[in-house]
PDB file of C-alpha atoms and ligand atoms in Angstrom:
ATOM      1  CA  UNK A  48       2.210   1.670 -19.574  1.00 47.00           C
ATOM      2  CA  UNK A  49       2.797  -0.293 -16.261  1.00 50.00           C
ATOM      3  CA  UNK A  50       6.153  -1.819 -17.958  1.00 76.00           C
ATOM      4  CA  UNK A  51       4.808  -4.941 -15.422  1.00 89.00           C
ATOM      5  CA  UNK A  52       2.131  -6.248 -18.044  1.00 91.00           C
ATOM      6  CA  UNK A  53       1.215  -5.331 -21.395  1.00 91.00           C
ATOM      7  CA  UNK A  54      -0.870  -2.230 -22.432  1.00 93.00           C
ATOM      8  CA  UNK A  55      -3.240  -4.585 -24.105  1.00 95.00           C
ATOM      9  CA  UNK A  56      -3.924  -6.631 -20.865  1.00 94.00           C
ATOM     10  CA  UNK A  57      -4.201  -3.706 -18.144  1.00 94.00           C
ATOM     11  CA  UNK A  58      -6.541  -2.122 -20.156  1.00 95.00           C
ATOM     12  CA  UNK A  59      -9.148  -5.185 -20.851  1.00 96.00           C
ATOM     13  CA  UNK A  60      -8.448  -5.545 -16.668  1.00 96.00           C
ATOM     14  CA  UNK A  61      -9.654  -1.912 -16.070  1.00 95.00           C
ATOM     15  CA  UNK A  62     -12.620  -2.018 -18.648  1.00 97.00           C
ATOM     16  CA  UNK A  63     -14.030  -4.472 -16.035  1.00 98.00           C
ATOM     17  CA  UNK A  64     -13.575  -2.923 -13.116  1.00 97.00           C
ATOM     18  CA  UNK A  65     -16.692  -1.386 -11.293  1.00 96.00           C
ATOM     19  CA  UNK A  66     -17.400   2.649 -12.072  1.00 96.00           C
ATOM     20  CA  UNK A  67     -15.874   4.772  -9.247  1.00 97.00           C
ATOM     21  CA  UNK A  68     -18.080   7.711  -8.324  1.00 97.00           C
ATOM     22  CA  UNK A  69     -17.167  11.330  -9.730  1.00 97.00           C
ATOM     23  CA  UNK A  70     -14.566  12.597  -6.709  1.00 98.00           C
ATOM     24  CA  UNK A  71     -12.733   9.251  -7.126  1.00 98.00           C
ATOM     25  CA  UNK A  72     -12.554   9.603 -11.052  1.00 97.00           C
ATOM     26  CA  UNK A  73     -11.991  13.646 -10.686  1.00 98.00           C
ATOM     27  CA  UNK A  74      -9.046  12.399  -7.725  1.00 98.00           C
ATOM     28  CA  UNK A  75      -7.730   9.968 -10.725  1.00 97.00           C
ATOM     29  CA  UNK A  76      -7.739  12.415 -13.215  1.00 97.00           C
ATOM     30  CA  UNK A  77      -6.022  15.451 -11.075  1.00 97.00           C
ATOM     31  CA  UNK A  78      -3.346  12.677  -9.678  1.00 98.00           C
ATOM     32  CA  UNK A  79      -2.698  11.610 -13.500  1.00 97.00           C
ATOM     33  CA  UNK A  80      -2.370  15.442 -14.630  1.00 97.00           C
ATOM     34  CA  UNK A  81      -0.183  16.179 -11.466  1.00 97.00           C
ATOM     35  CA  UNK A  82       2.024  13.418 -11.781  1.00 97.00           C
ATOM     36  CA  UNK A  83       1.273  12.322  -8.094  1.00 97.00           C
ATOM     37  CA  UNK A  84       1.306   8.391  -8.323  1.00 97.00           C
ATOM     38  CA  UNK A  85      -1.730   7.040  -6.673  1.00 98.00           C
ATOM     39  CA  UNK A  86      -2.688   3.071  -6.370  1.00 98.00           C
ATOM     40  CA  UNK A  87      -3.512   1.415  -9.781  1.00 96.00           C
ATOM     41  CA  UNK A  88      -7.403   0.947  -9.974  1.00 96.00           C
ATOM     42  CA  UNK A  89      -6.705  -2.986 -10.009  1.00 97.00           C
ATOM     43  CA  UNK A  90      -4.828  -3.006  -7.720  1.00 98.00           C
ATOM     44  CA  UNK A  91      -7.300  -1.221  -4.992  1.00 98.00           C
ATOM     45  CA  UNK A  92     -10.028  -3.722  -6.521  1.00 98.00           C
ATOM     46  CA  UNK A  93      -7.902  -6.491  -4.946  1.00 98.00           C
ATOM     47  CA  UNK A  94      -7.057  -5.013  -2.348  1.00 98.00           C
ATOM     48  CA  UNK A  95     -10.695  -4.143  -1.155  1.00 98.00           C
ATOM     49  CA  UNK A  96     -11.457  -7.837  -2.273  1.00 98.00           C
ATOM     50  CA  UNK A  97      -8.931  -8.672   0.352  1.00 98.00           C
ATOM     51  CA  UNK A  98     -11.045  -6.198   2.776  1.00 98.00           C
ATOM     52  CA  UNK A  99     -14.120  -7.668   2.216  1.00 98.00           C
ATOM     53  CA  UNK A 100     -13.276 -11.483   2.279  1.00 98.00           C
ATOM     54  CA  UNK A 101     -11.249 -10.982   5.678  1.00 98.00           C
ATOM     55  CA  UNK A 102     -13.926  -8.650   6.918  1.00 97.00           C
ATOM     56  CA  UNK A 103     -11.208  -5.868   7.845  1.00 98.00           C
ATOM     57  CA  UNK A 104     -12.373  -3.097   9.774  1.00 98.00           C
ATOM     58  CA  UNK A 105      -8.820  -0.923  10.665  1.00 98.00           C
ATOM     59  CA  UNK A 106      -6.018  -0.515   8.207  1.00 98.00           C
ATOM     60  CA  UNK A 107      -2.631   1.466   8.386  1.00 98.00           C
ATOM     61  CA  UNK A 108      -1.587   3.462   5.371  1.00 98.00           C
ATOM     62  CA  UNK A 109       1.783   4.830   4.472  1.00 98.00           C
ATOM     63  CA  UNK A 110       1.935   7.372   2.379  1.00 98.00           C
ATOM     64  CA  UNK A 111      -1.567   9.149   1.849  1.00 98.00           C
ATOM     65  CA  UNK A 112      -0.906  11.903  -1.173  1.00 98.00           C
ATOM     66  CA  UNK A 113      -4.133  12.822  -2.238  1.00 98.00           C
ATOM     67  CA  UNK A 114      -6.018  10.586  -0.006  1.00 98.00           C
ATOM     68  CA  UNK A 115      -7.808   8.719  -2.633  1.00 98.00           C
ATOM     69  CA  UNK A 116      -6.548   4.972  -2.141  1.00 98.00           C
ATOM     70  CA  UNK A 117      -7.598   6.257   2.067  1.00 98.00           C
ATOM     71  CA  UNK A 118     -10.794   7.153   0.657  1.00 98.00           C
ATOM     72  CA  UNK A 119     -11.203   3.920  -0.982  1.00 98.00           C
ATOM     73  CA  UNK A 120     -10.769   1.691   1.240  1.00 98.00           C
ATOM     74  CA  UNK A 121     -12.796   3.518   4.392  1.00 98.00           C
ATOM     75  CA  UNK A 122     -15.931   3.483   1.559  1.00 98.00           C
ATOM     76  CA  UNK A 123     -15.941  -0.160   1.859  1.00 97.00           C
ATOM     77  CA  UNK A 124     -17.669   0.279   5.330  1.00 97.00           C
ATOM     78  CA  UNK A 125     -18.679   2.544   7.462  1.00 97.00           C
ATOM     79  CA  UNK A 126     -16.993   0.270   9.776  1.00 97.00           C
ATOM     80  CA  UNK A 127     -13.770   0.487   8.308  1.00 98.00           C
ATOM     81  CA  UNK A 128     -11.060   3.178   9.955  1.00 98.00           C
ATOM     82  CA  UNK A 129      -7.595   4.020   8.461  1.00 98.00           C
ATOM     83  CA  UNK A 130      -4.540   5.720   9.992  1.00 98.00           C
ATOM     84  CA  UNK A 131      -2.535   7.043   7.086  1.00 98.00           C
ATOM     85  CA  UNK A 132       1.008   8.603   7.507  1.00 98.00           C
ATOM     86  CA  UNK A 133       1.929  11.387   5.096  1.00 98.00           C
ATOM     87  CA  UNK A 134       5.438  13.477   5.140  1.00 98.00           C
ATOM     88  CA  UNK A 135       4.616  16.194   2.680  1.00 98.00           C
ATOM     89  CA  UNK A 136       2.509  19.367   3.824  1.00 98.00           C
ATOM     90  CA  UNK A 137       1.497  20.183   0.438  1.00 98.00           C
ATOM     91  CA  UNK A 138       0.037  16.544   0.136  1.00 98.00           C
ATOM     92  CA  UNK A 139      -2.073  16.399   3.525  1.00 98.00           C
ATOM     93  CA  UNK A 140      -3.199  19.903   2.600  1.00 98.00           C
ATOM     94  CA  UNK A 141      -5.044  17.896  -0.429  1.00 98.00           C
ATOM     95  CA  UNK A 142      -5.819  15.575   1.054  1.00 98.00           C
ATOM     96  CA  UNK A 143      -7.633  16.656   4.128  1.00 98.00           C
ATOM     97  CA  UNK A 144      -9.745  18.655   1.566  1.00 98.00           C
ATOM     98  CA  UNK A 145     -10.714  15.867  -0.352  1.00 98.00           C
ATOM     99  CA  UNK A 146     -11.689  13.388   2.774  1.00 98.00           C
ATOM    100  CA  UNK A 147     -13.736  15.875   4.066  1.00 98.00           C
ATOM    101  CA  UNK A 148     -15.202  15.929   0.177  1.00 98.00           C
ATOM    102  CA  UNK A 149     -16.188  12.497   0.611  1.00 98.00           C
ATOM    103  CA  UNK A 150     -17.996  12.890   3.848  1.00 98.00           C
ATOM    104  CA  UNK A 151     -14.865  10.529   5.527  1.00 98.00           C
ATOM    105  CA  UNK A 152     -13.296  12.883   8.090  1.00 98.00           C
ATOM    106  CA  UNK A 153     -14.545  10.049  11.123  1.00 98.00           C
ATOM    107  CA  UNK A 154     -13.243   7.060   8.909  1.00 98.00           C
ATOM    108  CA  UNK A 155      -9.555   8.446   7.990  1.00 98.00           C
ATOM    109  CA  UNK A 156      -6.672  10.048  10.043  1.00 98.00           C
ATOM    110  CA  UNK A 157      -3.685  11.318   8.407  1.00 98.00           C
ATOM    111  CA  UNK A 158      -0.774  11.147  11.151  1.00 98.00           C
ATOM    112  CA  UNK A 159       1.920  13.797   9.287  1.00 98.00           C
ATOM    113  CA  UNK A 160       5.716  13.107   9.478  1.00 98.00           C
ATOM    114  CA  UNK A 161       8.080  10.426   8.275  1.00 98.00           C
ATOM    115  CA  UNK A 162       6.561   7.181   8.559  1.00 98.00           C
ATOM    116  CA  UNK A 163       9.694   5.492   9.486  1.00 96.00           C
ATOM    117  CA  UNK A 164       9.536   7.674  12.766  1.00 97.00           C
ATOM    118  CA  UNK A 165       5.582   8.204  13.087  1.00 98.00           C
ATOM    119  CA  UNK A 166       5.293   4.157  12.417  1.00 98.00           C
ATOM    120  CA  UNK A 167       6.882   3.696  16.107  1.00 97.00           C
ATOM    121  CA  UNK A 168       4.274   5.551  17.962  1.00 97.00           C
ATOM    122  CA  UNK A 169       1.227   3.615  16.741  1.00 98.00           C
ATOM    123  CA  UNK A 170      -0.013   0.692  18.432  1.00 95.00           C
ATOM    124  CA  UNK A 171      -2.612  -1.411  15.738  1.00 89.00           C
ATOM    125  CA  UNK A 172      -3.344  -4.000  15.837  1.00 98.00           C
ATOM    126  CA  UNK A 173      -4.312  -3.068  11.788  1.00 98.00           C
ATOM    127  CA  UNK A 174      -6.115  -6.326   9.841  1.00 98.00           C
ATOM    128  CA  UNK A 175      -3.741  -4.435   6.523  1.00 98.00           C
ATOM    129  CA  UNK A 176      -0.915  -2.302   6.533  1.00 98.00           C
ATOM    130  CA  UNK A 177      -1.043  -1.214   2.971  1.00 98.00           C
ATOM    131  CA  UNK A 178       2.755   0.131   2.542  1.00 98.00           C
ATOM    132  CA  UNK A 179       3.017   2.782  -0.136  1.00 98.00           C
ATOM    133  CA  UNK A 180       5.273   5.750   0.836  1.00 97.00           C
ATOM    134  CA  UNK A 181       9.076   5.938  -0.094  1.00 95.00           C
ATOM    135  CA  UNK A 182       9.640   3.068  -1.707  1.00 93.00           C
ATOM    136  CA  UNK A 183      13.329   2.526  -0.015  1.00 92.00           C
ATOM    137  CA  UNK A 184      12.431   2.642   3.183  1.00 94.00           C
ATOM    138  CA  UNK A 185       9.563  -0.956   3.279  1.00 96.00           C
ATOM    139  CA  UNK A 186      12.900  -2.312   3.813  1.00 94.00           C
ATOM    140  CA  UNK A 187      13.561  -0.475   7.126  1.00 94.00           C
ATOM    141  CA  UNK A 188       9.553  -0.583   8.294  1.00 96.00           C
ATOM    142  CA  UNK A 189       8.917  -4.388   8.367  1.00 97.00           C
ATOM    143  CA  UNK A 190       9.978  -5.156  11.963  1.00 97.00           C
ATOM    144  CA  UNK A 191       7.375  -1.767  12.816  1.00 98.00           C
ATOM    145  CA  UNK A 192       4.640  -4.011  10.520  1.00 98.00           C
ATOM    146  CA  UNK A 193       4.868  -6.985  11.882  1.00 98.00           C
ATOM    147  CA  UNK A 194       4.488  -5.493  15.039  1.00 98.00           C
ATOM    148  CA  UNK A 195       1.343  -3.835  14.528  1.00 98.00           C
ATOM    149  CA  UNK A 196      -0.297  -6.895  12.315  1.00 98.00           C
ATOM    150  CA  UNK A 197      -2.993  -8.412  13.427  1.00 97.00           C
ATOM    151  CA  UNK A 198      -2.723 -12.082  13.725  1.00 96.00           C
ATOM    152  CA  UNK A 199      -5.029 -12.447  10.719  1.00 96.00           C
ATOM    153  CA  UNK A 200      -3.812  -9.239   8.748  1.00 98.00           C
ATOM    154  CA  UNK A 201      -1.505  -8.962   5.862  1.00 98.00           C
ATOM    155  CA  UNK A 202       0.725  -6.193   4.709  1.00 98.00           C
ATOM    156  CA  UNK A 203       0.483  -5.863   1.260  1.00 98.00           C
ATOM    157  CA  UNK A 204       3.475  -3.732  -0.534  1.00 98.00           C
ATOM    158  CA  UNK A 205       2.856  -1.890  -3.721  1.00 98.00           C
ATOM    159  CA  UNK A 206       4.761  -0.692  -6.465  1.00 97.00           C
ATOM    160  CA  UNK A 207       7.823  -3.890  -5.549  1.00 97.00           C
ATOM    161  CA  UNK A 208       8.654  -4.588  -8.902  1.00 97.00           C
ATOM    162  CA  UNK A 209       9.141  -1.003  -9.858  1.00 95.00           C
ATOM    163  CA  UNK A 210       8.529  -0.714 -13.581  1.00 93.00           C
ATOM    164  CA  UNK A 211       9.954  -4.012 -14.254  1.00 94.00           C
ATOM    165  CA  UNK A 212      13.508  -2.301 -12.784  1.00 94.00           C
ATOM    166  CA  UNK A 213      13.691  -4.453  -9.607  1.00 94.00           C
ATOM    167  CA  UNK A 214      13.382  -7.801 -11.402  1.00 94.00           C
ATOM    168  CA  UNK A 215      16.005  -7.145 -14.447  1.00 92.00           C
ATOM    169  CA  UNK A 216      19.033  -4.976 -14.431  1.00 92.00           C
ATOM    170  CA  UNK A 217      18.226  -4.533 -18.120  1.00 92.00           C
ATOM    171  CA  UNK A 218      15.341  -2.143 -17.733  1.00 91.00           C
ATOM    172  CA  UNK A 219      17.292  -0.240 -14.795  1.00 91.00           C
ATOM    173  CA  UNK A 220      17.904   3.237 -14.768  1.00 92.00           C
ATOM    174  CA  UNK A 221      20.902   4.297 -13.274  1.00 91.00           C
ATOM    175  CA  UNK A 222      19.448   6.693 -10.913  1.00 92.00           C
ATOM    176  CA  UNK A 223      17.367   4.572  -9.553  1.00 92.00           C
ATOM    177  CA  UNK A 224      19.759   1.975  -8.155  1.00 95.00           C
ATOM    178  CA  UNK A 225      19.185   2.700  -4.335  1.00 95.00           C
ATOM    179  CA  UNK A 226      15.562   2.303  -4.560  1.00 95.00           C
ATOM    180  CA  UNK A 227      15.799  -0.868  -6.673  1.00 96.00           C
ATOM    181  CA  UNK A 228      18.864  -2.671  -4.466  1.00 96.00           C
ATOM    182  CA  UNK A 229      16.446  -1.308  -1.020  1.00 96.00           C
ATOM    183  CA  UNK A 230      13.619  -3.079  -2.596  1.00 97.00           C
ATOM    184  CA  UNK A 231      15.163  -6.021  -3.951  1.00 97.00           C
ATOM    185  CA  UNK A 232      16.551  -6.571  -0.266  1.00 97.00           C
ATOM    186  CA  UNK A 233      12.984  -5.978   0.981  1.00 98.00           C
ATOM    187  CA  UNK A 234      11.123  -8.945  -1.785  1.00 98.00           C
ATOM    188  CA  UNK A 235      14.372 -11.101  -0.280  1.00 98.00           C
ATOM    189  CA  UNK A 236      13.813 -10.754   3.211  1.00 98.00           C
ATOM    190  CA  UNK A 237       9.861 -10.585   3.149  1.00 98.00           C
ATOM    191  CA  UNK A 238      10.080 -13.602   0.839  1.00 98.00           C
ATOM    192  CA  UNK A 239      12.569 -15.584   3.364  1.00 98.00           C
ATOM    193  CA  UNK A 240      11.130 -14.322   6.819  1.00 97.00           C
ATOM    194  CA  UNK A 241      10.318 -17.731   8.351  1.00 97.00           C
ATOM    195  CA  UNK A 242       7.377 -15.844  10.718  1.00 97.00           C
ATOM    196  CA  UNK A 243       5.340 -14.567   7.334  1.00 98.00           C
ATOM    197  CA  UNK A 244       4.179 -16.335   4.429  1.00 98.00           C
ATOM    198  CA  UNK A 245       4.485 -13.965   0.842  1.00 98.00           C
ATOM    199  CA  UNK A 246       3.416 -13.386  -2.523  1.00 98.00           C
ATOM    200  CA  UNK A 247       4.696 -11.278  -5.137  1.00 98.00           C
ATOM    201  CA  UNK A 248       1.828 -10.341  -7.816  1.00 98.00           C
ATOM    202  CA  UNK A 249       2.754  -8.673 -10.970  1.00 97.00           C
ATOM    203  CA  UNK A 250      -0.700  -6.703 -10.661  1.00 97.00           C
ATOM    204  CA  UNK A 251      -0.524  -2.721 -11.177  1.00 96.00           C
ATOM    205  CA  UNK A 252       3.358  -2.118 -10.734  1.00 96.00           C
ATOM    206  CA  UNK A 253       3.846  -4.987  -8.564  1.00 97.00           C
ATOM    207  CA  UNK A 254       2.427  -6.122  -5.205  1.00 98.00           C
ATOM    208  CA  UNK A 255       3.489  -8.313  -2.211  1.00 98.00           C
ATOM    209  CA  UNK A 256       1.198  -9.838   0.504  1.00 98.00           C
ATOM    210  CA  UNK A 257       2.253 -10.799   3.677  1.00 98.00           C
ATOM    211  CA  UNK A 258       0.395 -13.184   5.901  1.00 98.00           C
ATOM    212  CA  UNK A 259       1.746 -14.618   9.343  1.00 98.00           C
ATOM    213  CA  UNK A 260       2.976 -17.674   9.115  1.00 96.00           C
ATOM    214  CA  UNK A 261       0.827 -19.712  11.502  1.00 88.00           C
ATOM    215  CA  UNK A 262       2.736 -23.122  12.454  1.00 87.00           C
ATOM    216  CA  UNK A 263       5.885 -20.622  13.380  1.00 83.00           C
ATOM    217  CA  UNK A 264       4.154 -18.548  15.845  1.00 79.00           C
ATOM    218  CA  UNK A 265       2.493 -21.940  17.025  1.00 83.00           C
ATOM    219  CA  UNK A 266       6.475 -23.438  17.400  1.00 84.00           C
ATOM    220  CA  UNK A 267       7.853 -20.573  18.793  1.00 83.00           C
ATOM    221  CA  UNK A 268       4.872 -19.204  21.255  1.00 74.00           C
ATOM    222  CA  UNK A 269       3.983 -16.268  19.112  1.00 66.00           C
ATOM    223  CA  UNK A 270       8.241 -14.690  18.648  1.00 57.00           C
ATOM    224  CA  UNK A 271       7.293 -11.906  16.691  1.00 54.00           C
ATOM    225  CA  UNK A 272       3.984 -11.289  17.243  1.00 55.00           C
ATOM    226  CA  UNK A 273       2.780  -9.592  20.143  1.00 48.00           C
TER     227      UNK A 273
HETATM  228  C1  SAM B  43       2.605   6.561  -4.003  1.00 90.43           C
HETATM  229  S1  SAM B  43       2.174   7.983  -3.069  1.00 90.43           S
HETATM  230  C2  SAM B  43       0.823   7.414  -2.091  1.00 90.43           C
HETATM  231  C3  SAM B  43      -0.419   7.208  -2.899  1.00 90.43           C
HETATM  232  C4  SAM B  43      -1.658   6.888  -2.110  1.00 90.43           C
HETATM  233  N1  SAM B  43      -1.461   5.750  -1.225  1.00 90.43           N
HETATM  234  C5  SAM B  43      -2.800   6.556  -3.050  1.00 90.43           C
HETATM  235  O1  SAM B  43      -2.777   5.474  -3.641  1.00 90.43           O
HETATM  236  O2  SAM B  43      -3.707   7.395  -3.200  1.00 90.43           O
HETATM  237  C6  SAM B  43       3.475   8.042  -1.886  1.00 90.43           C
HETATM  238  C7  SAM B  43       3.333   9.130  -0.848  1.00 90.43           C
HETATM  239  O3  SAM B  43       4.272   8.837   0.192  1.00 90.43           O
HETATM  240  C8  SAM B  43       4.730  10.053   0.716  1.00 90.43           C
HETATM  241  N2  SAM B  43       6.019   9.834   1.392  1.00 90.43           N
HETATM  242  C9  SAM B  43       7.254   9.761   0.843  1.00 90.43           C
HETATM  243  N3  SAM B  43       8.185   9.552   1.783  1.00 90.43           N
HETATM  244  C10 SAM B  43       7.526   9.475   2.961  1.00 90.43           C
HETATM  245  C11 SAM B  43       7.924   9.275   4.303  1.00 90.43           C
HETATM  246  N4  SAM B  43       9.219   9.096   4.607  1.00 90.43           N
HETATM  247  N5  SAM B  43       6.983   9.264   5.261  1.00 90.43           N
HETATM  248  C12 SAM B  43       5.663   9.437   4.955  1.00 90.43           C
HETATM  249  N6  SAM B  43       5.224   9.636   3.696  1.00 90.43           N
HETATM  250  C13 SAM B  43       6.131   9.651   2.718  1.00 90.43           C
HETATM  251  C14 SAM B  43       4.848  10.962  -0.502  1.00 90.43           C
HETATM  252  O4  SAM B  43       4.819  12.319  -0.103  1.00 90.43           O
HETATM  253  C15 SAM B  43       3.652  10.534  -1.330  1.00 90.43           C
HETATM  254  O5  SAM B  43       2.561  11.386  -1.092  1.00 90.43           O
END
C-alpha cells in the first residue's frame, strides 16, 4: 500500500496499464523481493506520457538502482538517451547487467558517485531530469537542475509526499524526520520559485513537475536559465 491513495484505487490504475515485456516484469519482481524501491508502474506511464507528448529525446536520472525506470524510458525511442547517476557499486553492478539485457548499452550511461557532486560536472541541456536518488538531498540539487533544464524540460520529483509522512505529522515516523523536514523544504521552495511553475501529484508515492516559468525568464532576460 502506497499510504498516498487507497489499495482499491492503485490497483484498478495498474490493471490498466499496458503489459511490460518479461525483463521489465522479472526487474519488478526481483526489485519487490529485494526491497530495492524502483518507480511505481503509474507513475513511469506518466512520465513516458510526458516523453512522448514533449517529444523528449535526452533525460538525466538520479539514482539508477536496478536500471529499470533507465530502461524504461530509453525504450520509448531509439532516439531517446539517459545519463543516470548511481552511488552504490552493488547497484550499477545490476544494473549494467540488466541494460545490456535489454539491448540499451548505446541509449543509457550510468555516471557512478554522489549525484550531488557528479550533478556539477554534467552539462544537459536534459528535456527531464527525473530526480529519484536520496530523497534529502532534491533539496540541495535544484539550483544543479535548473541549470541543466532545457527551456522546454521539466524535472519531475518522485516519491515527495513520502508515504503520506511529508504532508501530516500524524503518519510520521520519528526516524524519518530529516528526510521529511529536507523534503518539505524542497515542495516549499520548488512550489514558491518564481522562475518554475509546479505541481504536486499524489500519483505512486507522490510526484512534482517542474516547468520554467516562461513570462519570468521573458522579464528578467533568461536569470536562471542559461
Ligand atoms: C529509488 S532508487 C532509484 C530507482 C530507479 N530510479 C528506478 O525507478 O528503477 C534510489 C537510488 O538512489 C541511489 N542513491 C542514494 N543516494 C545517492 C546519491 N547521493 N547519489 C547517487 N545515487 C544515490 C540509491 O543507491 C538507489 O539505488
Amino acid at each position: 500500500m502506497g499510504q498516498i491513495n487507497q489499495d482499491y484505487i492503485e490497483d484498478y490504475i495498474r490493471g490498466l496499464l499496458p503489459k511490460r515485456n518479461d525483463l521489465l516484469n522479472r526487474l519488478e519482481i526481483e526489485a519487490a523481493e529485494e526491497h530495492v524501491p524502483i518507480i511505481h508502474p503509474e507513475v513511469a506511464q506518466y512520465l513516458e506520457v510526458m516523453v512522448r507528448s514533449h517529444d523528449y529525446k535526452k533525460i538525466l536520472e538520479i539514482g539508477t538502482a536496478i536500471g529499470y525506470s533507465a530502461i524504461r524510458f530509453a525504450s520509448i525511442h531509439h532516439a531517446m538517451q539517459v545519463d543516470s547517476v548511481e552511488l552504490s557499486e552493488e547497484m550499477i553492478e545490476k544494473a549494467e547487467k540488466n541494460i545490456k539485457e535489454a539491448g540499451l548499452e548505446n541509449q543509457i550511461k550510468i555516471h557512478p558517485g554522489d549525484a550531488s557532486q557528479v550533478i556539477k560536472t554534467l552539462e544537459g541541456p536534459y528535456d527531464m531530469i527525473f530526480l529519484d536518488g536520496a530523497k534529502g538531498h532534491y533539496v540541495h540539487m535544484l539550483e544543479d537542475c535548473l541549470r541543466l533544464l532545457s527551456p522546454k524540460g521539466m524535472i519531475i520529483s518522485d516519491n515527495v509526499l513520502f508515504r503520506g509522512m511529508v504532508a501530516s505529522n500524524t503518519v510520521l515516523k520519528r526516524r524519518k524526520i530529516t528526510i521529511v523536514k529536507r523534503m518539505r523544504r524542497f515542495l516549499e521552495e520548488i512550489s514558491a520559485d518564481p522562475r518554475i511553475h509546479t505541481t504536486i501529484i499524489p500519483l505512486g508515492d507522490g510526484v512534482a513537475v517542474s516547468i520554467w516559468n516562461r513570462d519570468h525568464m521573458e522579464n528578467t532576460g533568461g536569470e536562471g536559465h542559461e
